[in-house]
Amino acid sequence: NIRKVRRKHLGPMPAFNALGAAAFSLRRFDTTDRIKRTHRILQMETRLFGRSGLKLSVLGFGWGAVGGLMVRGSQADQERAFARAIDAGINYFDTAAQYGDGVSEQTLGRLYREFKPRNFIYGTKVRVPKTDNIRATIVSLVDASLKRLGLERADILHLHNPITKDGAGNFLTSDQVLQDVVPTFETLRQQGKIGVLGFTAIGDTPD
């Protein structure tokens, strides 16, 4: 066995070094095995997203304007960041029409078409302005987002408005959400334009 270890992994050597060489090789095998185990441990963890059936990475990549990379960064930096995220096992990317006035969505669509990652899930958001026709406005906003993205479907569509008791400004009441937003989202889902309905969970808390 010692001779086999020597021939296969270390090449010819004096006989008096064979025992030490075998011990070294065994230590090397053990180290390699630990590295492999560590690599498995460090692989990106994924979890089921509620009852949607989507399996998302526990870390997502936010494309908001706070960091600004995907809104104001150079194309080269954007490509490197996207490629690094894919290599790290991130498969969920979060954007919105409000991020850079649509620039974030355009960037995400461009990089998706350029890299064509196999495991790619994204969510975008719709923020309804003050309007007398919430349903028609949502449809128009979603169509505009999909056009900027260059995609036919949003995996997850979030309502971006805060939900409050009085619905002042660009806020919505719970009645508006239940009577107008949810039915419109459901219609869009049936049309194949969105996959999962979501909320950004901002607004008033219950009494």
PDB file of C-alpha atoms in Angstrom:
ATOM      1  CA  ASN A   1       0.000   0.000   0.000  1.00  0.00           C
ATOM      2  CA  ILE A   2       2.840   2.369   0.800  1.00  0.00           C
ATOM      3  CA  ARG A   3       4.437   1.660  -2.562  1.00  0.00           C
ATOM      4  CA  LYS A   4       1.129   2.336  -4.341  1.00  0.00           C
ATOM      5  CA  VAL A   5       0.743   5.660  -2.560  1.00  0.00           C
ATOM      6  CA  ARG A   6       4.285   6.592  -3.473  1.00  0.00           C
ATOM      7  CA  ARG A   7       3.995   5.636  -7.141  1.00  0.00           C
ATOM      8  CA  LYS A   8       0.590   7.206  -7.730  1.00  0.00           C
ATOM      9  CA  HIS A   9       0.939  10.489  -5.909  1.00  0.00           C
ATOM     10  CA  LEU A  10       4.593  11.227  -5.230  1.00  0.00           C
ATOM     11  CA  GLY A  11       6.642   9.482  -7.894  1.00  0.00           C
ATOM     12  CA  PRO A  12       9.930   7.594  -7.302  1.00  0.00           C
ATOM     13  CA  MET A  13      11.731   8.199  -4.025  1.00  0.00           C
ATOM     14  CA  PRO A  14      14.209   6.463  -1.756  1.00  0.00           C
ATOM     15  CA  ALA A  15      12.818   3.577   0.266  1.00  0.00           C
ATOM     16  CA  PHE A  16      13.672   5.203   3.599  1.00  0.00           C
ATOM     17  CA  ASN A  17      11.333   8.085   2.730  1.00  0.00           C
ATOM     18  CA  ALA A  18       8.409   5.872   1.771  1.00  0.00           C
ATOM     19  CA  LEU A  19       6.780   5.732   5.189  1.00  0.00           C
ATOM     20  CA  GLY A  20       6.978   9.472   5.683  1.00  0.00           C
ATOM     21  CA  ALA A  21       5.693  10.024   2.166  1.00  0.00           C
ATOM     22  CA  ALA A  22       2.704   7.801   2.818  1.00  0.00           C
ATOM     23  CA  ALA A  23       1.855   9.726   5.966  1.00  0.00           C
ATOM     24  CA  PHE A  24       2.155  13.004   4.060  1.00  0.00           C
ATOM     25  CA  SER A  25      -0.112  11.714   1.301  1.00  0.00           C
ATOM     26  CA  LEU A  26      -2.729  10.594   3.784  1.00  0.00           C
ATOM     27  CA  ARG A  27      -2.665  14.018   5.415  1.00  0.00           C
ATOM     28  CA  ARG A  28      -3.053  15.569   1.977  1.00  0.00           C
ATOM     29  CA  PHE A  29      -6.050  13.369   1.222  1.00  0.00           C
ATOM     30  CA  ASP A  30      -7.589  14.386   4.548  1.00  0.00           C
ATOM     31  CA  THR A  31      -7.040  18.075   3.803  1.00  0.00           C
ATOM     32  CA  THR A  32      -8.559  17.735   0.338  1.00  0.00           C
ATOM     33  CA  ASP A  33     -11.577  15.986   1.810  1.00  0.00           C
ATOM     34  CA  ARG A  34     -12.015  18.781   4.352  1.00  0.00           C
ATOM     35  CA  ILE A  35     -11.823  21.371   1.572  1.00  0.00           C
ATOM     36  CA  LYS A  36     -14.510  19.519  -0.362  1.00  0.00           C
ATOM     37  CA  ARG A  37     -16.698  19.323   2.730  1.00  0.00           C
ATOM     38  CA  THR A  38     -16.180  23.021   3.376  1.00  0.00           C
ATOM     39  CA  HIS A  39     -17.091  23.823  -0.231  1.00  0.00           C
ATOM     40  CA  ARG A  40     -20.307  21.899   0.194  1.00  0.00           C
ATOM     41  CA  ILE A  41     -21.065  23.787   3.393  1.00  0.00           C
ATOM     42  CA  LEU A  42     -20.391  27.126   1.702  1.00  0.00           C
ATOM     43  CA  GLN A  43     -22.660  26.428  -1.235  1.00  0.00           C
ATOM     44  CA  MET A  44     -25.581  28.846  -1.373  1.00  0.00           C
ATOM     45  CA  GLU A  45     -28.517  27.677   0.692  1.00  0.00           C
ATOM     46  CA  THR A  46     -31.916  27.730  -0.972  1.00  0.00           C
ATOM     47  CA  ARG A  47     -35.395  27.679   0.504  1.00  0.00           C
ATOM     48  CA  LEU A  48     -38.897  27.263  -0.805  1.00  0.00           C
ATOM     49  CA  PHE A  49     -40.649  30.603  -1.159  1.00  0.00           C
ATOM     50  CA  GLY A  50     -43.873  29.997   0.731  1.00  0.00           C
ATOM     51  CA  ARG A  51     -46.295  27.864  -1.240  1.00  0.00           C
ATOM     52  CA  SER A  52     -45.160  29.264  -4.587  1.00  0.00           C
ATOM     53  CA  GLY A  53     -42.950  26.310  -5.479  1.00  0.00           C
ATOM     54  CA  LEU A  54     -40.083  28.714  -6.200  1.00  0.00           C
ATOM     55  CA  LYS A  55     -36.746  27.740  -4.689  1.00  0.00           C
ATOM     56  CA  LEU A  56     -34.822  30.918  -3.885  1.00  0.00           C
ATOM     57  CA  SER A  57     -31.325  31.532  -2.602  1.00  0.00           C
ATOM     58  CA  VAL A  58     -31.317  32.785   0.998  1.00  0.00           C
ATOM     59  CA  LEU A  59     -29.364  35.793  -0.246  1.00  0.00           C
ATOM     60  CA  GLY A  60     -30.916  37.902  -2.959  1.00  0.00           C
ATOM     61  CA  PHE A  61     -29.384  40.659  -5.051  1.00  0.00           C
ATOM     62  CA  GLY A  62     -31.136  44.010  -4.601  1.00  0.00           C
ATOM     63  CA  TRP A  63     -30.977  46.386  -7.579  1.00  0.00           C
ATOM     64  CA  GLY A  64     -32.157  49.529  -5.822  1.00  0.00           C
ATOM     65  CA  ALA A  65     -30.703  53.001  -6.096  1.00  0.00           C
ATOM     66  CA  VAL A  66     -29.206  52.971  -2.576  1.00  0.00           C
ATOM     67  CA  GLY A  67     -25.938  51.359  -3.661  1.00  0.00           C
ATOM     68  CA  GLY A  68     -26.466  52.664  -7.155  1.00  0.00           C
ATOM     69  CA  LEU A  69     -24.394  50.055  -8.997  1.00  0.00           C
ATOM     70  CA  MET A  70     -27.221  48.829 -11.203  1.00  0.00           C
ATOM     71  CA  VAL A  71     -28.531  52.331 -11.756  1.00  0.00           C
ATOM     72  CA  ARG A  72     -25.432  54.508 -12.046  1.00  0.00           C
ATOM     73  CA  GLY A  73     -22.563  52.006 -12.319  1.00  0.00           C
ATOM     74  CA  SER A  74     -20.485  51.296 -15.387  1.00  0.00           C
ATOM     75  CA  GLN A  75     -21.558  48.490 -17.681  1.00  0.00           C
ATOM     76  CA  ALA A  76     -18.346  46.573 -16.934  1.00  0.00           C
ATOM     77  CA  ASP A  77     -18.908  46.767 -13.167  1.00  0.00           C
ATOM     78  CA  GLN A  78     -22.529  45.711 -13.583  1.00  0.00           C
ATOM     79  CA  GLU A  79     -21.493  42.686 -15.624  1.00  0.00           C
ATOM     80  CA  ARG A  80     -18.855  41.658 -13.083  1.00  0.00           C
ATOM     81  CA  ALA A  81     -21.286  41.996 -10.184  1.00  0.00           C
ATOM     82  CA  PHE A  82     -23.981  39.987 -11.942  1.00  0.00           C
ATOM     83  CA  ALA A  83     -21.556  37.235 -12.948  1.00  0.00           C
ATOM     84  CA  ARG A  84     -20.134  37.087  -9.412  1.00  0.00           C
ATOM     85  CA  ALA A  85     -23.626  36.754  -7.949  1.00  0.00           C
ATOM     86  CA  ILE A  86     -24.513  33.919 -10.327  1.00  0.00           C
ATOM     87  CA  ASP A  87     -21.234  32.140  -9.518  1.00  0.00           C
ATOM     88  CA  ALA A  88     -21.979  32.501  -5.794  1.00  0.00           C
ATOM     89  CA  GLY A  89     -25.302  30.720  -6.243  1.00  0.00           C
ATOM     90  CA  ILE A  90     -27.599  33.733  -5.955  1.00  0.00           C
ATOM     91  CA  ASN A  91     -30.670  33.165  -8.078  1.00  0.00           C
ATOM     92  CA  TYR A  92     -33.072  35.869  -6.874  1.00  0.00           C
ATOM     93  CA  PHE A  93     -32.816  39.430  -8.178  1.00  0.00           C
ATOM     94  CA  ASP A  94     -34.990  42.256  -6.895  1.00  0.00           C
ATOM     95  CA  THR A  95     -35.817  45.347  -8.943  1.00  0.00           C
ATOM     96  CA  ALA A  96     -38.576  47.935  -9.282  1.00  0.00           C
ATOM     97  CA  ALA A  97     -39.793  50.623 -11.639  1.00  0.00           C
ATOM     98  CA  GLN A  98     -38.911  53.243  -9.020  1.00  0.00           C
ATOM     99  CA  TYR A  99     -35.242  52.215  -8.910  1.00  0.00           C
ATOM    100  CA  GLY A 100     -33.565  54.792 -11.118  1.00  0.00           C
ATOM    101  CA  ASP A 101     -36.839  55.581 -12.909  1.00  0.00           C
ATOM    102  CA  GLY A 102     -36.772  52.232 -14.678  1.00  0.00           C
ATOM    103  CA  VAL A 103     -33.007  52.036 -15.260  1.00  0.00           C
ATOM    104  CA  SER A 104     -32.676  49.156 -12.786  1.00  0.00           C
ATOM    105  CA  GLU A 105     -35.218  47.088 -14.717  1.00  0.00           C
ATOM    106  CA  GLN A 106     -33.501  47.856 -18.012  1.00  0.00           C
ATOM    107  CA  THR A 107     -30.136  46.798 -16.592  1.00  0.00           C
ATOM    108  CA  LEU A 108     -31.495  43.554 -15.200  1.00  0.00           C
ATOM    109  CA  GLY A 109     -33.120  42.650 -18.500  1.00  0.00           C
ATOM    110  CA  ARG A 110     -29.957  43.440 -20.433  1.00  0.00           C
ATOM    111  CA  LEU A 111     -27.733  41.333 -18.185  1.00  0.00           C
ATOM    112  CA  TYR A 112     -30.195  38.453 -18.186  1.00  0.00           C
ATOM    113  CA  ARG A 113     -30.173  38.341 -21.970  1.00  0.00           C
ATOM    114  CA  GLU A 114     -26.396  38.642 -22.054  1.00  0.00           C
ATOM    115  CA  PHE A 115     -25.579  35.916 -19.505  1.00  0.00           C
ATOM    116  CA  LYS A 116     -28.680  33.705 -19.870  1.00  0.00           C
ATOM    117  CA  PRO A 117     -28.345  32.106 -16.403  1.00  0.00           C
ATOM    118  CA  ARG A 118     -30.128  28.779 -16.084  1.00  0.00           C
ATOM    119  CA  ASN A 119     -31.474  29.393 -12.588  1.00  0.00           C
ATOM    120  CA  PHE A 120     -32.839  32.918 -12.585  1.00  0.00           C
ATOM    121  CA  ILE A 121     -35.793  34.290 -10.625  1.00  0.00           C
ATOM    122  CA  TYR A 122     -36.628  37.942 -10.312  1.00  0.00           C
ATOM    123  CA  GLY A 123     -39.202  40.174  -8.735  1.00  0.00           C
ATOM    124  CA  THR A 124     -40.282  43.666  -9.669  1.00  0.00           C
ATOM    125  CA  LYS A 125     -42.763  46.062  -8.112  1.00  0.00           C
ATOM    126  CA  VAL A 126     -45.643  48.315  -9.034  1.00  0.00           C
ATOM    127  CA  ARG A 127     -46.409  51.527  -7.170  1.00  0.00           C
ATOM    128  CA  VAL A 128     -49.872  52.850  -7.951  1.00  0.00           C
ATOM    129  CA  PRO A 129     -50.121  56.661  -8.096  1.00  0.00           C
ATOM    130  CA  LYS A 130     -53.244  58.528  -7.064  1.00  0.00           C
ATOM    131  CA  THR A 131     -55.793  57.483  -9.645  1.00  0.00           C
ATOM    132  CA  ASP A 132     -59.493  56.905 -10.160  1.00  0.00           C
ATOM    133  CA  ASN A 133     -58.822  53.621 -11.977  1.00  0.00           C
ATOM    134  CA  ILE A 134     -56.449  51.439  -9.972  1.00  0.00           C
ATOM    135  CA  ARG A 135     -56.945  48.353 -12.119  1.00  0.00           C
ATOM    136  CA  ALA A 136     -56.157  49.965 -15.467  1.00  0.00           C
ATOM    137  CA  THR A 137     -53.206  51.799 -13.940  1.00  0.00           C
ATOM    138  CA  ILE A 138     -51.684  48.568 -12.601  1.00  0.00           C
ATOM    139  CA  VAL A 139     -52.002  46.869 -15.997  1.00  0.00           C
ATOM    140  CA  SER A 140     -50.322  49.809 -17.701  1.00  0.00           C
ATOM    141  CA  LEU A 141     -47.481  49.928 -15.147  1.00  0.00           C
ATOM    142  CA  VAL A 142     -46.824  46.186 -15.380  1.00  0.00           C
ATOM    143  CA  ASP A 143     -46.742  46.315 -19.178  1.00  0.00           C
ATOM    144  CA  ALA A 144     -44.241  49.178 -18.983  1.00  0.00           C
ATOM    145  CA  SER A 145     -42.013  47.222 -16.585  1.00  0.00           C
ATOM    146  CA  LEU A 146     -42.028  44.127 -18.782  1.00  0.00           C
ATOM    147  CA  LYS A 147     -41.172  46.274 -21.791  1.00  0.00           C
ATOM    148  CA  ARG A 148     -38.173  47.793 -19.964  1.00  0.00           C
ATOM    149  CA  LEU A 149     -37.060  44.346 -18.841  1.00  0.00           C
ATOM    150  CA  GLY A 150     -37.561  42.847 -22.285  1.00  0.00           C
ATOM    151  CA  LEU A 151     -39.303  39.893 -20.667  1.00  0.00           C
ATOM    152  CA  GLU A 152     -42.788  38.459 -21.031  1.00  0.00           C
ATOM    153  CA  ARG A 153     -43.337  37.571 -17.395  1.00  0.00           C
ATOM    154  CA  ALA A 154     -42.413  38.672 -13.883  1.00  0.00           C
ATOM    155  CA  ASP A 155     -41.739  35.758 -11.548  1.00  0.00           C
ATOM    156  CA  ILE A 156     -42.868  37.820  -8.556  1.00  0.00           C
ATOM    157  CA  LEU A 157     -44.811  41.093  -8.639  1.00  0.00           C
ATOM    158  CA  HIS A 158     -44.920  43.117  -5.425  1.00  0.00           C
ATOM    159  CA  LEU A 159     -47.250  45.953  -4.572  1.00  0.00           C
ATOM    160  CA  HIS A 160     -44.893  48.810  -3.694  1.00  0.00           C
ATOM    161  CA  ASN A 161     -47.432  51.123  -2.041  1.00  0.00           C
ATOM    162  CA  PRO A 162     -47.701  51.414   1.727  1.00  0.00           C
ATOM    163  CA  ILE A 163     -51.084  50.171   2.976  1.00  0.00           C
ATOM    164  CA  THR A 164     -52.596  52.575   5.496  1.00  0.00           C
ATOM    165  CA  LYS A 165     -55.928  53.327   7.124  1.00  0.00           C
ATOM    166  CA  ASP A 166     -56.634  56.559   5.244  1.00  0.00           C
ATOM    167  CA  GLY A 167     -54.885  55.830   1.933  1.00  0.00           C
ATOM    168  CA  ALA A 168     -53.557  59.378   1.688  1.00  0.00           C
ATOM    169  CA  GLY A 169     -51.233  60.370  -1.151  1.00  0.00           C
ATOM    170  CA  ASN A 170     -49.756  57.339  -2.900  1.00  0.00           C
ATOM    171  CA  PHE A 171     -50.834  55.058  -0.070  1.00  0.00           C
ATOM    172  CA  LEU A 172     -53.643  52.537  -0.436  1.00  0.00           C
ATOM    173  CA  THR A 173     -56.253  51.307   2.002  1.00  0.00           C
ATOM    174  CA  SER A 174     -56.773  47.632   2.716  1.00  0.00           C
ATOM    175  CA  ASP A 175     -60.154  47.855   0.955  1.00  0.00           C
ATOM    176  CA  GLN A 176     -58.483  49.160  -2.211  1.00  0.00           C
ATOM    177  CA  VAL A 177     -55.941  46.370  -2.056  1.00  0.00           C
ATOM    178  CA  LEU A 178     -58.564  43.661  -1.627  1.00  0.00           C
ATOM    179  CA  GLN A 179     -61.092  45.075  -4.086  1.00  0.00           C
ATOM    180  CA  ASP A 180     -58.792  46.380  -6.831  1.00  0.00           C
ATOM    181  CA  VAL A 181     -55.146  45.341  -6.466  1.00  0.00           C
ATOM    182  CA  VAL A 182     -55.532  41.642  -5.696  1.00  0.00           C
ATOM    183  CA  PRO A 183     -58.116  40.966  -8.445  1.00  0.00           C
ATOM    184  CA  THR A 184     -55.932  42.796 -10.987  1.00  0.00           C
ATOM    185  CA  PHE A 185     -52.838  40.885  -9.917  1.00  0.00           C
ATOM    186  CA  GLU A 186     -54.804  37.659 -10.205  1.00  0.00           C
ATOM    187  CA  THR A 187     -55.954  38.568 -13.721  1.00  0.00           C
ATOM    188  CA  LEU A 188     -52.364  39.297 -14.718  1.00  0.00           C
ATOM    189  CA  ARG A 189     -51.321  35.958 -13.256  1.00  0.00           C
ATOM    190  CA  GLN A 190     -53.962  34.139 -15.286  1.00  0.00           C
ATOM    191  CA  GLN A 191     -52.724  35.968 -18.391  1.00  0.00           C
ATOM    192  CA  GLY A 192     -49.204  34.674 -17.731  1.00  0.00           C
ATOM    193  CA  LYS A 193     -47.694  38.104 -17.098  1.00  0.00           C
ATOM    194  CA  ILE A 194     -46.806  37.392 -13.453  1.00  0.00           C
ATOM    195  CA  GLY A 195     -46.149  34.274 -11.446  1.00  0.00           C
ATOM    196  CA  VAL A 196     -46.524  35.107  -7.760  1.00  0.00           C
ATOM    197  CA  LEU A 197     -48.329  38.015  -6.084  1.00  0.00           C
ATOM    198  CA  GLY A 198     -46.510  39.855  -3.322  1.00  0.00           C
ATOM    199  CA  PHE A 199     -46.507  42.860  -1.008  1.00  0.00           C
ATOM    200  CA  THR A 200     -43.588  44.857   0.326  1.00  0.00           C
ATOM    201  CA  ALA A 201     -45.192  44.832   3.789  1.00  0.00           C
ATOM    202  CA  ILE A 202     -44.983  48.552   4.523  1.00  0.00           C
ATOM    203  CA  GLY A 203     -47.735  50.667   6.005  1.00  0.00           C
ATOM    204  CA  ASP A 204     -49.786  50.806   9.181  1.00  0.00           C
ATOM    205  CA  THR A 205     -49.696  47.994  11.709  1.00  0.00           C
ATOM    206  CA  PRO A 206     -52.948  46.634  13.153  1.00  0.00           C
ATOM    207  CA  ASP A 207     -54.227  48.200  16.364  1.00  0.00           C
TER     208      ASP A 207
END
